[in-house]
Amino acid sequence: MLEILKNRRSIRKYKDKRIENEKIEQLKYAALLSPTSKNLYSWEFIIVDDKKIIRELSKARPAGSAFLKDAPLAFVVLGNPKVNDVWIEDASIASIIIQLTAQSLGLGSCWIQVRERDYDDNTTSGDYIKGLLDVPEDKKVESIIAIGYPDEERPVHKIEDLKLEKIHKNKYGL
Ligand SMILES: Cc1cc2nc3c(=O)[nH]c(=O)nc-3n(C[C@H](O)[C@H](O)[C@H](O)COP(=O)(O)O)c2cc1C
């Protein structure tokens, strides 16, 4: 697991290569194995591999999501506040589990933030995506995880660059 964490970087350029069904199946299982508060399963996922829909999804944010247009696969992570008030935590954990599983399968990925972001002055990014994908009103969109074979190399984070000051021992500041 540490190797997966060490080697993971956000990847925003993808090869024009489809992802094998077996890998998509594994991503699907990984998402469904994510821990969920009170075992309430507040999340749902929409797996998008239709190029036309992915292109439309890439417009969900004025900045920050355009790179999705060239990805072969996207996981749209949904949550339901009526099922659990901590749906954001559930959906975030599932999002990162999808990313780490992608890494373990030799795929690159990047999180696209949707919650609290806008498509334009009148429409949130979440509502834009819900309209595009026929998502029922009571659901929320947390993120889109863009996935594909990496077409860029990014250096791994160096151990010496890690922010050790973020870790405290026994009491804050120690
Ligand atoms: C909650 C969250 C939201 C993010 N939203 C976006 C986004 O909307 N667009 C994007 O290109 N990257 C997004 N990222 C990726 C971050 O920019 C990236 O993780 C950060 O720069 C660190 O780089 P690394 O992932 O390569 O270690 C997001 C990451 C997280 C955890």
Coordinates of N, CA, C and O and ligand atoms in Angstrom, one line a residue:
M1 N 0.8 -1.2 0.0 CA 0.0 0.0 0.0 C 0.9 1.3 0.0 O 0.6 2.2 -0.7
L2 N 2.0 1.3 0.8 CA 2.8 2.4 0.8 C 3.4 2.7 -0.6 O 3.6 3.9 -0.9
E3 N 3.7 1.7 -1.3 CA 4.3 1.9 -2.6 C 3.2 2.6 -3.5 O 3.6 3.5 -4.3
I4 N 2.0 2.1 -3.4 CA 0.9 2.8 -4.2 C 0.8 4.2 -3.8 O 0.7 5.1 -4.7
L5 N 0.9 4.5 -2.5 CA 0.7 5.9 -2.1 C 1.9 6.7 -2.5 O 1.8 7.9 -2.9
K6 N 3.1 6.1 -2.5 CA 4.3 6.9 -2.9 C 4.3 7.2 -4.3 O 4.8 8.3 -4.7
N7 N 3.8 6.3 -5.1 CA 3.9 6.5 -6.6 C 2.7 7.3 -7.2 O 2.8 7.6 -8.3
R8 N 1.7 7.5 -6.4 CA 0.5 8.1 -7.0 C 0.7 9.6 -7.2 O 1.2 10.3 -6.3
R9 N 0.4 10.1 -8.3 CA 0.3 11.5 -8.6 C -1.0 11.8 -9.3 O -1.5 10.8 -10.0
S10 N -1.5 13.0 -9.3 CA -2.7 13.3 -10.1 C -2.3 13.3 -11.6 O -1.3 14.0 -11.9
I11 N -2.9 12.5 -12.4 CA -2.6 12.4 -13.8 C -3.8 13.0 -14.6 O -4.9 12.6 -14.4
R12 N -3.4 14.0 -15.5 CA -4.4 14.7 -16.2 C -4.3 14.5 -17.7 O -5.1 15.1 -18.5
K13 N -3.3 13.7 -18.1 CA -3.2 13.4 -19.6 C -3.2 11.9 -19.7 O -2.5 11.2 -19.0
Y14 N -4.1 11.4 -20.7 CA -4.3 10.0 -20.8 C -4.0 9.5 -22.2 O -4.3 10.3 -23.2
K15 N -3.5 8.3 -22.3 CA -3.4 7.7 -23.7 C -4.8 7.4 -24.3 O -5.7 7.2 -23.5
D16 N -4.8 7.4 -25.6 CA -6.0 7.1 -26.3 C -6.2 5.6 -26.3 O -6.0 4.9 -27.3
K17 N -6.4 5.0 -25.2 CA -6.5 3.5 -25.0 C -7.6 3.2 -24.1 O -7.7 3.8 -23.0
R18 N -8.4 2.3 -24.6 CA -9.6 1.9 -23.7 C -9.1 1.1 -22.5 O -8.1 0.4 -22.6
I19 N -9.8 1.2 -21.4 CA -9.5 0.4 -20.2 C -10.2 -0.9 -20.3 O -11.4 -1.0 -20.6
E20 N -9.4 -2.0 -20.1 CA -10.0 -3.4 -20.2 C -11.2 -3.5 -19.2 O -11.1 -3.0 -18.1
N21 N -12.1 -4.3 -19.6 CA -13.3 -4.6 -18.8 C -13.0 -5.1 -17.4 O -13.6 -4.8 -16.4
E22 N -11.9 -6.0 -17.4 CA -11.5 -6.6 -16.1 C -11.1 -5.6 -15.1 O -11.4 -5.6 -13.9
K23 N -10.4 -4.6 -15.6 CA -9.9 -3.5 -14.8 C -11.1 -2.6 -14.3 O -11.2 -2.2 -13.1
I24 N -12.0 -2.4 -15.2 CA -13.2 -1.6 -14.8 C -14.0 -2.4 -13.7 O -14.5 -1.8 -12.7
E25 N -14.1 -3.7 -13.9 CA -14.8 -4.5 -12.9 C -14.1 -4.4 -11.5 O -14.7 -4.2 -10.5
Q26 N -12.7 -4.4 -11.5 CA -12.0 -4.3 -10.2 C -12.2 -2.9 -9.6 O -12.4 -2.8 -8.4
L27 N -12.3 -1.9 -10.4 CA -12.5 -0.5 -9.9 C -13.9 -0.5 -9.3 O -14.2 0.2 -8.2
K28 N -14.9 -1.2 -10.0 CA -16.2 -1.2 -9.5 C -16.3 -1.9 -8.1 O -16.9 -1.3 -7.1
Y29 N -15.6 -3.0 -8.0 CA -15.6 -3.7 -6.7 C -15.0 -2.9 -5.6 O -15.4 -2.8 -4.5
A30 N -13.9 -2.2 -6.0 CA -13.1 -1.4 -5.0 C -14.1 -0.3 -4.4 O -14.1 -0.1 -3.2
A31 N -14.8 0.3 -5.3 CA -15.7 1.4 -4.9 C -16.7 0.8 -3.9 O -17.0 1.4 -2.9
L32 N -17.3 -0.3 -4.3 CA -18.3 -0.9 -3.4 C -17.8 -1.5 -2.1 O -18.6 -1.7 -1.2
L33 N -16.5 -1.7 -2.0 CA -15.8 -2.1 -0.8 C -15.5 -1.0 0.2 O -15.0 -1.2 1.3
S34 N -15.7 0.3 -0.3 CA -15.3 1.4 0.5 C -16.1 1.4 1.9 O -17.3 1.1 1.9
P35 N -15.4 1.8 2.9 CA -16.2 1.9 4.2 C -17.2 3.0 4.2 O -17.0 4.0 3.5
T36 N -18.3 2.7 4.8 CA -19.4 3.7 4.8 C -20.0 3.9 6.2 O -20.2 2.9 6.9
S37 N -20.2 5.1 6.6 CA -20.6 5.4 8.0 C -22.0 4.7 8.3 O -22.9 4.7 7.5
K38 N -22.0 4.0 9.4 CA -23.2 3.3 9.9 C -23.6 2.2 9.0 O -24.7 1.7 9.0
N39 N -22.7 1.9 8.0 CA -23.0 0.8 7.0 C -24.3 1.2 6.2 O -25.1 0.3 5.8
L40 N -24.4 2.5 5.9 CA -25.7 3.0 5.3 C -25.5 3.1 3.8 O -26.5 3.4 3.1
Y41 N -24.3 3.0 3.2 CA -24.1 3.0 1.8 C -24.8 4.3 1.2 O -25.6 4.2 0.3
S42 N -24.3 5.4 1.6 CA -24.9 6.7 1.1 C -24.5 7.0 -0.3 O -25.0 7.9 -0.9
W43 N -23.5 6.3 -0.8 CA -23.0 6.6 -2.2 C -23.6 5.8 -3.3 O -24.2 4.7 -3.0
E44 N -23.4 6.3 -4.5 CA -23.7 5.6 -5.7 C -22.7 6.1 -6.7 O -22.1 7.1 -6.5
F45 N -22.5 5.3 -7.8 CA -21.5 5.7 -8.8 C -22.1 5.6 -10.2 O -22.9 4.7 -10.5
I46 N -21.7 6.5 -11.0 CA -22.0 6.4 -12.4 C -20.7 6.2 -13.2 O -19.9 7.1 -13.1
I47 N -20.6 5.1 -13.8 CA -19.3 4.8 -14.6 C -19.6 5.3 -16.0 O -20.5 4.8 -16.7
V48 N -18.8 6.2 -16.5 CA -19.0 6.8 -17.8 C -17.9 6.4 -18.7 O -16.7 6.7 -18.4
D49 N -18.2 5.7 -19.8 CA -17.1 5.4 -20.8 C -17.5 5.9 -22.2 O -16.8 5.7 -23.2
D50 N -18.7 6.6 -22.3 CA -19.2 7.1 -23.6 C -18.4 8.4 -23.8 O -18.6 9.4 -23.0
K51 N -17.7 8.4 -24.9 CA -16.8 9.6 -25.2 C -17.6 10.9 -25.3 O -17.1 12.0 -24.8
K52 N -18.8 10.8 -25.8 CA -19.6 12.1 -26.0 C -20.0 12.6 -24.6 O -19.9 13.8 -24.4
I53 N -20.4 11.7 -23.8 CA -20.9 12.1 -22.4 C -19.7 12.6 -21.6 O -19.7 13.6 -20.9
I54 N -18.5 12.0 -21.8 CA -17.3 12.4 -21.1 C -17.0 13.8 -21.5 O -16.6 14.7 -20.7
R55 N -17.1 14.1 -22.8 CA -16.8 15.5 -23.3 C -17.7 16.5 -22.6 O -17.3 17.6 -22.2
E56 N -19.0 16.1 -22.5 CA -19.9 17.0 -21.9 C -19.6 17.2 -20.4 O -19.7 18.3 -19.8
L57 N -19.3 16.1 -19.8 CA -18.9 16.1 -18.3 C -17.7 17.1 -18.1 O -17.6 17.7 -17.0
S58 N -16.8 17.1 -19.0 CA -15.6 17.9 -18.9 C -15.9 19.4 -18.8 O -15.0 20.2 -18.4
K59 N -17.1 19.8 -19.1 CA -17.5 21.2 -19.1 C -18.1 21.6 -17.7 O -18.6 22.7 -17.6
A60 N -18.1 20.6 -16.8 CA -18.8 20.9 -15.5 C -18.3 22.0 -14.8 O -19.0 22.7 -14.0
R61 N -17.0 22.4 -15.0 CA -16.4 23.5 -14.3 C -15.7 24.4 -15.3 O -15.2 23.9 -16.3
P62 N -15.8 25.7 -15.1 CA -15.1 26.6 -16.1 C -13.6 26.4 -16.1 O -13.0 26.5 -17.1
A63 N -13.0 26.0 -15.0 CA -11.6 25.6 -14.9 C -11.5 24.4 -14.0 O -12.3 24.3 -13.0
G64 N -10.6 23.5 -14.2 CA -10.4 22.4 -13.3 C -10.9 21.1 -13.8 O -10.7 20.0 -13.1
S65 N -11.7 21.1 -14.9 CA -12.3 19.8 -15.3 C -12.1 19.5 -16.8 O -12.4 18.5 -17.3
A66 N -11.5 20.5 -17.5 CA -11.4 20.4 -19.0 C -10.6 19.2 -19.4 O -10.9 18.6 -20.5
F67 N -9.6 18.8 -18.6 CA -8.7 17.7 -19.0 C -9.5 16.4 -19.1 O -9.0 15.4 -19.8
L68 N -10.6 16.3 -18.5 CA -11.4 15.1 -18.5 C -11.8 14.7 -19.9 O -12.1 13.5 -20.2
K69 N -11.9 15.7 -20.8 CA -12.4 15.4 -22.2 C -11.6 14.2 -22.9 O -12.2 13.6 -23.7
D70 N -10.4 14.0 -22.6 CA -9.6 13.0 -23.2 C -9.5 11.7 -22.4 O -8.7 10.8 -22.8
A71 N -10.2 11.7 -21.3 CA -10.1 10.4 -20.4 C -11.0 9.4 -21.0 O -12.1 9.7 -21.5
P72 N -10.6 8.1 -21.0 CA -11.5 7.0 -21.5 C -12.5 6.6 -20.5 O -13.5 6.0 -20.8
L73 N -12.3 7.0 -19.2 CA -13.3 6.6 -18.2 C -13.4 7.6 -17.1 O -12.5 8.3 -16.7
A74 N -14.7 7.7 -16.6 CA -14.9 8.6 -15.4 C -15.8 7.9 -14.5 O -16.8 7.3 -14.9
F75 N -15.5 8.0 -13.2 CA -16.4 7.6 -12.1 C -17.1 8.8 -11.5 O -16.3 9.7 -11.0
V76 N -18.4 9.0 -11.7 CA -19.0 10.1 -11.0 C -19.5 9.6 -9.7 O -20.2 8.6 -9.6
V77 N -19.1 10.2 -8.6 CA -19.4 9.8 -7.3 C -20.5 10.6 -6.7 O -20.4 11.8 -6.5
L78 N -21.6 9.9 -6.4 CA -22.8 10.6 -5.8 C -23.0 10.2 -4.4 O -22.5 9.2 -3.9
G79 N -23.7 11.1 -3.7 CA -24.0 10.9 -2.3 C -25.5 11.2 -2.0 O -26.0 12.0 -2.8
N80 N -26.0 10.7 -0.9 CA -27.4 11.1 -0.6 C -27.5 11.5 0.8 O -27.5 10.7 1.7
P81 N -27.7 12.9 1.0 CA -27.8 13.4 2.4 C -29.0 12.9 3.1 O -29.0 12.9 4.4
K82 N -30.0 12.3 2.4 CA -31.2 11.8 3.1 C -30.8 10.4 3.7 O -31.5 10.0 4.7
V83 N -29.8 9.8 3.2 CA -29.4 8.5 3.7 C -28.5 8.6 4.9 O -28.6 7.9 5.9
N84 N -27.6 9.6 4.8 CA -26.6 9.8 5.9 C -26.1 11.3 5.9 O -25.7 11.8 4.8
D85 N -26.1 11.9 7.1 CA -25.6 13.3 7.1 C -24.1 13.4 6.8 O -23.7 14.5 6.4
V86 N -23.4 12.3 6.9 CA -22.0 12.4 6.6 C -21.7 11.7 5.2 O -20.7 11.1 5.0
W87 N -22.6 12.0 4.3 CA -22.5 11.5 2.9 C -21.2 12.0 2.3 O -20.6 11.3 1.4
I88 N -20.8 13.2 2.7 CA -19.5 13.8 2.0 C -18.3 12.9 2.4 O -17.5 12.7 1.5
E89 N -18.3 12.5 3.7 CA -17.1 11.6 4.1 C -17.2 10.3 3.3 O -16.2 9.9 2.8
D90 N -18.4 9.7 3.3 CA -18.5 8.4 2.5 C -18.1 8.6 1.1 O -17.3 7.8 0.6
A91 N -18.6 9.7 0.4 CA -18.3 9.8 -1.0 C -16.8 10.1 -1.2 O -16.2 9.7 -2.2
S92 N -16.2 10.9 -0.3 CA -14.8 11.2 -0.4 C -13.9 10.0 -0.2 O -12.9 9.8 -1.0
I93 N -14.3 9.2 0.7 CA -13.5 7.9 0.9 C -13.6 7.0 -0.3 O -12.6 6.5 -0.8
A94 N -14.8 6.9 -0.8 CA -14.9 6.1 -2.0 C -14.1 6.7 -3.2 O -13.5 5.9 -4.0
S95 N -14.1 8.0 -3.3 CA -13.3 8.6 -4.4 C -11.9 8.3 -4.3 O -11.2 7.9 -5.3
I96 N -11.3 8.4 -3.1 CA -9.9 8.1 -3.0 C -9.6 6.6 -3.1 O -8.5 6.2 -3.7
I97 N -10.5 5.8 -2.7 CA -10.3 4.3 -2.9 C -10.3 4.0 -4.4 O -9.5 3.2 -4.9
I98 N -11.1 4.7 -5.2 CA -11.1 4.4 -6.6 C -9.8 4.9 -7.2 O -9.2 4.2 -8.0
Q99 N -9.3 6.0 -6.7 CA -8.0 6.5 -7.2 C -6.8 5.6 -6.9 O -6.0 5.3 -7.7
L100 N -6.8 5.1 -5.6 CA -5.7 4.2 -5.2 C -5.8 2.9 -6.0 O -4.8 2.3 -6.3
T101 N -7.0 2.4 -6.2 CA -7.2 1.1 -6.9 C -6.7 1.3 -8.4 O -6.0 0.5 -8.9
A102 N -7.0 2.5 -8.9 CA -6.6 2.8 -10.3 C -5.1 2.7 -10.3 O -4.5 2.1 -11.2
Q103 N -4.4 3.3 -9.4 CA -3.0 3.3 -9.3 C -2.4 1.9 -9.2 O -1.5 1.5 -9.9
S104 N -3.1 1.1 -8.5 CA -2.6 -0.3 -8.3 C -2.8 -1.1 -9.6 O -2.2 -2.1 -9.8
L105 N -3.7 -0.6 -10.5 CA -3.9 -1.3 -11.7 C -3.1 -0.7 -12.9 O -3.3 -1.1 -14.1
G106 N -2.2 0.2 -12.5 CA -1.3 0.8 -13.6 C -2.0 1.9 -14.3 O -1.6 2.3 -15.4
L107 N -3.1 2.4 -13.7 CA -3.8 3.5 -14.3 C -3.5 4.8 -13.6 O -3.2 4.8 -12.4
G108 N -3.7 5.9 -14.3 CA -3.6 7.2 -13.7 C -5.0 7.8 -13.4 O -5.9 7.4 -14.1
S109 N -5.1 8.7 -12.5 CA -6.4 9.3 -12.2 C -6.2 10.7 -11.6 O -5.2 11.1 -11.2
C110 N -7.3 11.4 -11.6 CA -7.4 12.7 -11.0 C -8.8 13.0 -10.5 O -9.8 12.7 -11.2
W111 N -8.8 13.5 -9.3 CA -10.1 13.9 -8.7 C -10.5 15.3 -9.3 O -9.7 16.2 -9.4
I112 N -11.8 15.4 -9.7 CA -12.4 16.7 -10.1 C -13.4 17.0 -9.0 O -14.4 16.3 -8.8
Q113 N -13.2 18.1 -8.4 CA -14.1 18.6 -7.3 C -15.4 19.1 -7.9 O -15.4 19.9 -8.9
V114 N -16.5 18.6 -7.4 CA -17.8 19.0 -8.0 C -18.6 19.8 -6.9 O -19.2 20.9 -7.1
R115 N -18.7 19.1 -5.7 CA -19.5 19.8 -4.6 C -18.9 21.2 -4.3 O -17.7 21.4 -4.3
E116 N -19.8 22.1 -4.2 CA -19.4 23.5 -3.9 C -18.8 24.2 -5.1 O -18.2 25.3 -4.9
R117 N -18.9 23.7 -6.3 CA -18.3 24.3 -7.4 C -19.5 24.7 -8.4 O -20.5 24.1 -8.3
D118 N -19.2 25.7 -9.3 CA -20.2 26.2 -10.2 C -19.9 25.9 -11.7 O -18.7 26.0 -12.1
Y119 N -21.0 25.6 -12.4 CA -20.9 25.5 -13.9 C -20.8 26.9 -14.5 O -20.0 27.2 -15.3
D120 N -21.8 27.7 -14.0 CA -21.8 29.2 -14.4 C -22.5 29.9 -13.3 O -22.7 29.4 -12.2
D121 N -22.8 31.2 -13.6 CA -23.4 32.0 -12.5 C -24.7 31.5 -12.0 O -25.1 31.8 -10.8
N122 N -25.5 30.7 -12.8 CA -26.8 30.3 -12.4 C -26.9 28.8 -12.0 O -27.9 28.4 -11.5
T123 N -25.9 28.1 -12.4 CA -26.0 26.6 -12.2 C -24.8 26.0 -11.5 O -23.6 26.4 -11.9
T124 N -25.0 25.2 -10.5 CA -23.9 24.6 -9.9 C -23.3 23.4 -10.8 O -24.1 22.9 -11.7
S125 N -22.1 23.1 -10.6 CA -21.5 22.0 -11.3 C -22.3 20.7 -11.1 O -22.6 19.9 -12.0
G126 N -22.8 20.5 -9.8 CA -23.5 19.3 -9.5 C -24.8 19.3 -10.3 O -25.2 18.2 -10.8
D127 N -25.5 20.4 -10.4 CA -26.8 20.4 -11.1 C -26.6 20.2 -12.6 O -27.4 19.5 -13.3
Y128 N -25.5 20.8 -13.1 CA -25.2 20.5 -14.5 C -25.0 19.0 -14.8 O -25.5 18.5 -15.7
I129 N -24.2 18.4 -13.9 CA -24.0 16.9 -14.1 C -25.2 16.1 -13.9 O -25.5 15.2 -14.6
K130 N -26.0 16.5 -12.9 CA -27.3 15.8 -12.7 C -28.2 15.8 -13.9 O -28.8 14.9 -14.3
G131 N -28.2 17.0 -14.5 CA -29.1 17.2 -15.7 C -28.5 16.3 -16.8 O -29.3 15.6 -17.5
L132 N -27.2 16.3 -17.0 CA -26.6 15.5 -18.1 C -26.8 14.0 -17.9 O -27.0 13.3 -18.9
L133 N -26.8 13.5 -16.7 CA -26.7 12.1 -16.4 C -28.1 11.6 -15.8 O -28.1 10.4 -15.4
D134 N -29.1 12.4 -15.8 CA -30.4 12.0 -15.3 C -30.4 11.6 -13.9 O -31.1 10.6 -13.5
V135 N -29.6 12.3 -13.1 CA -29.5 11.9 -11.6 C -30.7 12.4 -10.9 O -31.0 13.6 -11.0
P136 N -31.4 11.6 -10.1 CA -32.5 12.1 -9.3 C -32.2 13.3 -8.4 O -31.1 13.4 -7.9
E137 N -33.2 14.1 -8.2 CA -33.0 15.4 -7.4 C -32.4 15.2 -6.1 O -31.5 16.0 -5.7
D138 N -32.7 14.2 -5.3 CA -32.3 14.0 -3.9 C -30.8 13.6 -3.8 O -30.2 13.7 -2.7
K139 N -30.1 13.3 -4.9 CA -28.7 12.9 -4.9 C -27.8 14.1 -5.1 O -28.2 15.1 -5.7
K140 N -26.6 14.1 -4.5 CA -25.6 15.1 -4.7 C -24.4 14.5 -5.4 O -24.2 13.3 -5.3
V141 N -23.7 15.4 -6.1 CA -22.4 14.9 -6.8 C -21.3 15.4 -6.0 O -21.1 16.6 -5.8
E142 N -20.4 14.5 -5.5 CA -19.2 14.9 -4.8 C -18.1 15.2 -5.7 O -17.4 16.2 -5.6
S143 N -17.8 14.2 -6.6 CA -16.6 14.3 -7.4 C -16.8 13.5 -8.7 O -17.7 12.7 -8.9
I144 N -15.8 13.8 -9.6 CA -15.7 12.9 -10.8 C -14.2 12.4 -10.7 O -13.3 13.3 -10.5
I145 N -14.0 11.1 -10.8 CA -12.6 10.6 -10.8 C -12.4 10.2 -12.3 O -13.0 9.3 -12.8
A146 N -11.4 11.0 -12.9 CA -11.0 10.8 -14.3 C -10.0 9.7 -14.2 O -9.1 9.7 -13.4
I147 N -10.1 8.7 -15.1 CA -9.1 7.6 -15.1 C -8.7 7.2 -16.5 O -9.5 7.3 -17.5
G148 N -7.4 6.9 -16.7 CA -6.9 6.4 -18.0 C -5.5 6.0 -17.8 O -4.8 6.2 -16.8
Y149 N -5.0 5.4 -18.9 CA -3.5 5.1 -18.9 C -2.7 6.4 -19.0 O -3.0 7.2 -19.9
P150 N -1.8 6.6 -18.1 CA -1.1 7.9 -18.1 C -0.3 8.2 -19.3 O 0.3 7.3 -19.9
D151 N -0.4 9.4 -19.8 CA 0.3 9.9 -20.9 C 1.2 11.1 -20.5 O 1.5 12.0 -21.2
E152 N 1.5 11.1 -19.2 CA 2.5 12.1 -18.6 C 3.2 11.4 -17.5 O 2.7 10.5 -16.9
E153 N 4.4 11.8 -17.3 CA 5.2 11.3 -16.2 C 5.3 12.4 -15.1 O 5.8 13.5 -15.5
R154 N 4.9 12.1 -13.9 CA 5.1 13.1 -12.9 C 6.0 12.6 -11.8 O 5.8 11.4 -11.4
P155 N 6.9 13.4 -11.3 CA 7.9 12.8 -10.3 C 7.1 12.5 -9.0 O 6.2 13.2 -8.6
V156 N 7.5 11.4 -8.4 CA 6.9 11.1 -7.1 C 7.2 12.1 -6.0 O 8.3 12.8 -6.2
H157 N 6.4 12.3 -5.0 CA 6.7 13.2 -3.9 C 7.9 12.7 -3.2 O 8.0 11.6 -2.8
K158 N 8.9 13.6 -3.0 CA 10.1 13.2 -2.3 C 9.9 13.2 -0.8 O 9.2 14.1 -0.2
I159 N 10.4 12.2 -0.1 CA 10.3 12.1 1.3 C 10.7 13.4 2.0 O 10.0 13.9 2.9
E160 N 11.8 14.0 1.5 CA 12.3 15.2 2.2 C 11.4 16.4 2.0 O 11.5 17.4 2.7
D161 N 10.5 16.4 1.0 CA 9.5 17.5 0.8 C 8.2 17.3 1.7 O 7.4 18.2 1.6
L162 N 8.1 16.2 2.3 CA 6.8 15.9 3.0 C 6.7 16.9 4.2 O 7.7 17.3 4.8
K163 N 5.5 17.4 4.5 CA 5.3 18.4 5.5 C 5.2 17.8 6.9 O 4.1 17.7 7.5
L164 N 6.4 17.4 7.4 CA 6.4 16.8 8.7 C 5.8 17.6 9.8 O 5.3 17.1 10.8
E165 N 5.8 18.9 9.6 CA 5.3 19.8 10.7 C 3.8 19.7 10.8 O 3.2 20.2 11.8
K166 N 3.2 19.0 9.9 CA 1.7 18.8 10.0 C 1.4 17.7 11.0 O 0.2 17.5 11.3
I167 N 2.4 17.0 11.4 CA 2.2 15.9 12.4 C 2.6 16.3 13.8 O 3.7 16.8 13.9
H168 N 1.7 16.1 14.7 CA 2.0 16.5 16.1 C 2.0 15.2 16.9 O 1.4 14.2 16.6
K169 N 2.7 15.3 18.1 CA 2.7 14.1 18.9 C 2.2 14.4 20.3 O 2.7 15.3 21.0
N170 N 1.2 13.6 20.7 CA 0.6 13.7 22.0 C -0.2 15.0 22.2 O -1.4 14.9 22.5
K171 N 0.4 16.1 21.9 CA -0.3 17.4 22.0 C 0.0 18.2 20.8 O 1.1 18.1 20.2
Y172 N -0.9 19.2 20.4 CA -0.7 20.0 19.3 C 0.6 20.8 19.5 O 0.8 21.4 20.6
G173 N 1.5 20.9 18.5 CA 2.7 21.7 18.6 C 3.9 21.0 19.1 O 5.0 21.5 19.0
L174 N 3.7 19.7 19.5 CA 4.8 19.0 20.0 C 5.3 18.0 18.9 O 4.5 17.6 18.1
Ligands
LIG1 C1 -10.6 17.2 -2.7 C2 -9.8 17.3 -3.9 C3 -10.3 18.1 -5.0 C4 -9.5 18.2 -6.1 N1 -10.0 18.9 -7.2 C5 -9.3 18.9 -8.3 C6 -9.9 19.5 -9.5 O1 -11.1 20.0 -9.5 N2 -9.2 19.6 -10.6 C7 -7.9 19.1 -10.7 O2 -7.3 19.2 -11.8 N3 -7.3 18.5 -9.6 C8 -8.0 18.4 -8.5 N4 -7.5 17.7 -7.4 C9 -6.1 17.2 -7.4 C10 -5.1 18.0 -6.6 O3 -4.9 19.2 -7.3 C11 -3.9 17.2 -6.4 O4 -4.2 16.1 -5.6 C12 -2.8 18.1 -5.6 O5 -2.3 19.1 -6.4 C13 -1.6 17.2 -5.2 O6 -1.0 16.6 -6.3 P1 -0.9 15.0 -6.4 O7 -2.3 14.4 -6.4 O8 -0.2 14.7 -7.7 O9 -0.1 14.5 -5.2 C14 -8.2 17.6 -6.2 C15 -7.8 16.8 -5.1 C16 -8.5 16.7 -4.0 C17 -8.0 15.8 -2.9

